[in-house]
Amino acid sequence: MKAKIIGTGYELPAFEADNQYLSTLVETSDEWIRERTGIGKRRLAREETTTSLAAGAAKKALARAGVRAEEIDLLIVATITSDTNTPSTACRVQAELGAVHAVAFDINAACSGFLYAIHIADAFIRSGIYRHALLIGAETLSKLVDWTDRGTCVLFGDGAGAAVLTASEEGGVIAQSVGSNGEKWEVLSCLGRPVQNPVCQSQAEPGYLKMNGQEVFKFAIRTVPLCIEQALLKAELPAEEITWFLLHQANKRIIQSVAKRLKQPEEKFPMNIETCANTSAASLPILLAQMEEQGRLKAKDKVVLSGFGAGLTWGACVLEW
Ligand code: ACO
């Protein structure tokens, strides 16, 4: 049995902030942001929360899959912006959906989170422990970024994407390659809140997202092609046989560079970074759901998903639609 995606969904906040709007907050311009990143606008959460976005995406994925919430055995939310430290976003989504039979938990693997969730769900489904999994990537990065730092605040957006996976004899996950390198954690980090208690006072600075953009860029263009090649090797498939390469939407130039290194046409690398920006763990499932909604994914298509981000973390997955 393999883990097969049978339905996807996504949810975006209502408020749309274009580059022009951001140039009223920090010294930047539409031209700079578009040229360096490919981003034109992003959605930012006002009323919405990570939980509400996650639940919205999940409901659509369940409807598309034709699976009832009570049938879900495993519910994973990949997020670095849970509304509450505890309980997990997954438990709150479980309550909202009525997924009463699910074991529910969050994972933190930043922008690779959805890939890691597939890695976990595939193992549980393959081993016969669970039949239906609901995987969600959900973020409100707008709450973590420093809105006075033009080097980071222009890059991110909010949203959620979800996918229902089921045990299937046909199609599904063929091979994966997943990795982490904790030694490079400082390249992209967000510290927790300051500790002020009777025995310990530390870290006066509030915990905003900090990034060495050029290091992240170099890491991505080196590691992503390698991990995709490793996954393809395991799947015994040449890149030419892949219909779509869906990559984490961090930067248009990273995606173009990966296409070049894999010697594949850019048209095989769909993007939504222009309208959604970088939504971290939500970026892959949002893109996947938009592709399904647009009817661009056909039965038997071979698809590569690849995520990369803080940790450092990365992963690639080859699947048959
Ligand atoms: N608007 C205008 N100018 C800016 C802005 C901005 N928003 N941000 C930085 N600048 C300025 C800098 O101050 C610098 O000015 P200086 O030359 O006078 O010192 C100049 O632009 C160049 O800055 P760099 O940081 O060298 O610009 P770079 O070409 O590296 O682009 C970017 C920055 C877009 C962040 C790039 O490094 C990148 O995309 N890195 C990948 C990081 C990424 O995608 N992170 C997302 C999160 S991680 C993930 O999802 C994997």
PDB file of C-alpha atoms and ligand atoms in Angstrom, residues 26-29 32-33 36-37 111 150-152 154-156 188 209 211-214 216-217 219-220 248-251 253-254 278 280 308-310, ligand 1:
ATOM      1  CA  VAL A  26       9.583  50.315   4.992  1.00  0.00           C
ATOM      2  CA  GLU A  27      12.013  51.764   2.457  1.00  0.00           C
ATOM      3  CA  THR A  28      11.443  49.425  -0.468  1.00  0.00           C
ATOM      4  CA  SER A  29       9.884  49.388  -3.917  1.00  0.00           C
ATOM      5  CA  TRP A  32      13.197  45.779  -5.954  1.00  0.00           C
ATOM      6  CA  ILE A  33      10.878  43.133  -4.529  1.00  0.00           C
ATOM      7  CA  ARG A  36      14.904  39.990  -6.403  1.00  0.00           C
ATOM      8  CA  THR A  37      12.098  37.616  -5.437  1.00  0.00           C
ATOM      9  CA  CYS A 111       9.316  25.600   5.067  1.00  0.00           C
ATOM     10  CA  ARG A 150      12.840  45.404   4.971  1.00  0.00           C
ATOM     11  CA  GLY A 151      15.187  42.456   4.382  1.00  0.00           C
ATOM     12  CA  THR A 152      12.586  39.984   5.683  1.00  0.00           C
ATOM     13  CA  VAL A 154       8.637  41.830   2.221  1.00  0.00           C
ATOM     14  CA  LEU A 155       9.190  38.100   1.688  1.00  0.00           C
ATOM     15  CA  PHE A 156       6.368  36.435   3.579  1.00  0.00           C
ATOM     16  CA  LEU A 188      17.383  31.406   9.644  1.00  0.00           C
ATOM     17  CA  LEU A 209      12.500  36.131  12.366  1.00  0.00           C
ATOM     18  CA  MET A 211      17.700  35.557   8.228  1.00  0.00           C
ATOM     19  CA  ASN A 212      20.973  35.559   6.369  1.00  0.00           C
ATOM     20  CA  GLY A 213      19.332  35.775   2.929  1.00  0.00           C
ATOM     21  CA  GLN A 214      22.395  35.039   0.861  1.00  0.00           C
ATOM     22  CA  VAL A 216      19.724  30.647   2.542  1.00  0.00           C
ATOM     23  CA  PHE A 217      19.885  31.325  -1.180  1.00  0.00           C
ATOM     24  CA  PHE A 219      21.898  26.519   0.547  1.00  0.00           C
ATOM     25  CA  ALA A 220      18.714  26.267  -1.517  1.00  0.00           C
ATOM     26  CA  HIS A 248       8.559  25.634  -1.956  1.00  0.00           C
ATOM     27  CA  GLN A 249       7.806  29.199  -3.064  1.00  0.00           C
ATOM     28  CA  ALA A 250      10.640  31.147  -1.409  1.00  0.00           C
ATOM     29  CA  ASN A 251      12.100  33.022  -4.343  1.00  0.00           C
ATOM     30  CA  ARG A 253      15.276  33.008  -8.737  1.00  0.00           C
ATOM     31  CA  ILE A 254      15.825  29.912  -6.566  1.00  0.00           C
ATOM     32  CA  ASN A 278       6.540  32.805   0.879  1.00  0.00           C
ATOM     33  CA  SER A 280       6.567  28.695   4.696  1.00  0.00           C
ATOM     34  CA  PHE A 308      13.564  23.621   2.060  1.00  0.00           C
ATOM     35  CA  GLY A 309      13.993  26.026   4.915  1.00  0.00           C
ATOM     36  CA  ALA A 310      15.017  26.781   8.477  1.00  0.00           C
TER      37      ALA A 310
HETATM   38  N1  ACO B   1      13.925  46.794  -0.527  1.00  0.00           N
HETATM   39  C1  ACO B   1      14.934  47.532  -1.007  1.00  0.00           C
HETATM   40  N2  ACO B   1      16.221  47.253  -0.720  1.00  0.00           N
HETATM   41  C2  ACO B   1      16.466  46.176   0.065  1.00  0.00           C
HETATM   42  C3  ACO B   1      15.427  45.385   0.611  1.00  0.00           C
HETATM   43  C4  ACO B   1      14.121  45.728   0.282  1.00  0.00           C
HETATM   44  N3  ACO B   1      13.061  45.031   0.729  1.00  0.00           N
HETATM   45  N4  ACO B   1      15.991  44.397   1.352  1.00  0.00           N
HETATM   46  C5  ACO B   1      17.321  44.573   1.289  1.00  0.00           C
HETATM   47  N5  ACO B   1      17.605  45.649   0.527  1.00  0.00           N
HETATM   48  C6  ACO B   1      18.915  46.199   0.185  1.00  0.00           C
HETATM   49  C7  ACO B   1      19.998  45.833   1.173  1.00  0.00           C
HETATM   50  O1  ACO B   1      20.014  46.718   2.274  1.00  0.00           O
HETATM   51  C8  ACO B   1      21.235  45.965   0.315  1.00  0.00           C
HETATM   52  O2  ACO B   1      21.576  47.308   0.225  1.00  0.00           O
HETATM   53  P1  ACO B   1      23.125  47.758   0.195  1.00  0.00           P
HETATM   54  O3  ACO B   1      23.712  47.131  -1.026  1.00  0.00           O
HETATM   55  O4  ACO B   1      23.038  49.242   0.152  1.00  0.00           O
HETATM   56  O5  ACO B   1      23.713  47.220   1.457  1.00  0.00           O
HETATM   57  C9  ACO B   1      20.776  45.530  -1.061  1.00  0.00           C
HETATM   58  O6  ACO B   1      19.342  45.633  -1.051  1.00  0.00           O
HETATM   59  C10 ACO B   1      21.164  44.100  -1.398  1.00  0.00           C
HETATM   60  O7  ACO B   1      20.798  43.272  -0.302  1.00  0.00           O
HETATM   61  P2  ACO B   1      21.042  41.715  -0.337  1.00  0.00           P
HETATM   62  O8  ACO B   1      20.587  41.124   0.958  1.00  0.00           O
HETATM   63  O9  ACO B   1      22.462  41.459  -0.769  1.00  0.00           O
HETATM   64  O10 ACO B   1      20.080  41.288  -1.526  1.00  0.00           O
HETATM   65  P3  ACO B   1      19.968  39.920  -2.230  1.00  0.00           P
HETATM   66  O11 ACO B   1      20.207  40.067  -3.660  1.00  0.00           O
HETATM   67  O12 ACO B   1      20.735  38.850  -1.505  1.00  0.00           O
HETATM   68  O13 ACO B   1      18.433  39.617  -2.051  1.00  0.00           O
HETATM   69  C11 ACO B   1      16.983  38.246  -0.761  1.00  0.00           C
HETATM   70  C12 ACO B   1      17.887  39.449  -0.749  1.00  0.00           C
HETATM   71  C13 ACO B   1      15.830  38.484  -1.685  1.00  0.00           C
HETATM   72  C14 ACO B   1      16.471  38.025   0.659  1.00  0.00           C
HETATM   73  C15 ACO B   1      17.799  37.022  -1.233  1.00  0.00           C
HETATM   74  O14 ACO B   1      19.003  36.897  -0.526  1.00  0.00           O
HETATM   75  C16 ACO B   1      17.021  35.766  -1.118  1.00  0.00           C
HETATM   76  O15 ACO B   1      16.016  35.575  -1.740  1.00  0.00           O
HETATM   77  N6  ACO B   1      17.500  34.815  -0.302  1.00  0.00           N
HETATM   78  C17 ACO B   1      16.799  33.599  -0.062  1.00  0.00           C
HETATM   79  C18 ACO B   1      16.147  33.741   1.229  1.00  0.00           C
HETATM   80  C19 ACO B   1      14.710  33.331   1.246  1.00  0.00           C
HETATM   81  O16 ACO B   1      14.081  33.071   0.261  1.00  0.00           O
HETATM   82  N7  ACO B   1      14.237  33.288   2.446  1.00  0.00           N
HETATM   83  C20 ACO B   1      12.893  32.969   2.660  1.00  0.00           C
HETATM   84  C21 ACO B   1      12.749  32.247   3.913  1.00  0.00           C
HETATM   85  S1  ACO B   1      13.639  30.813   3.930  1.00  0.00           S
HETATM   86  C22 ACO B   1      12.907  29.766   3.001  1.00  0.00           C
HETATM   87  O17 ACO B   1      11.761  29.894   2.717  1.00  0.00           O
HETATM   88  C23 ACO B   1      13.779  28.725   2.513  1.00  0.00           C
END
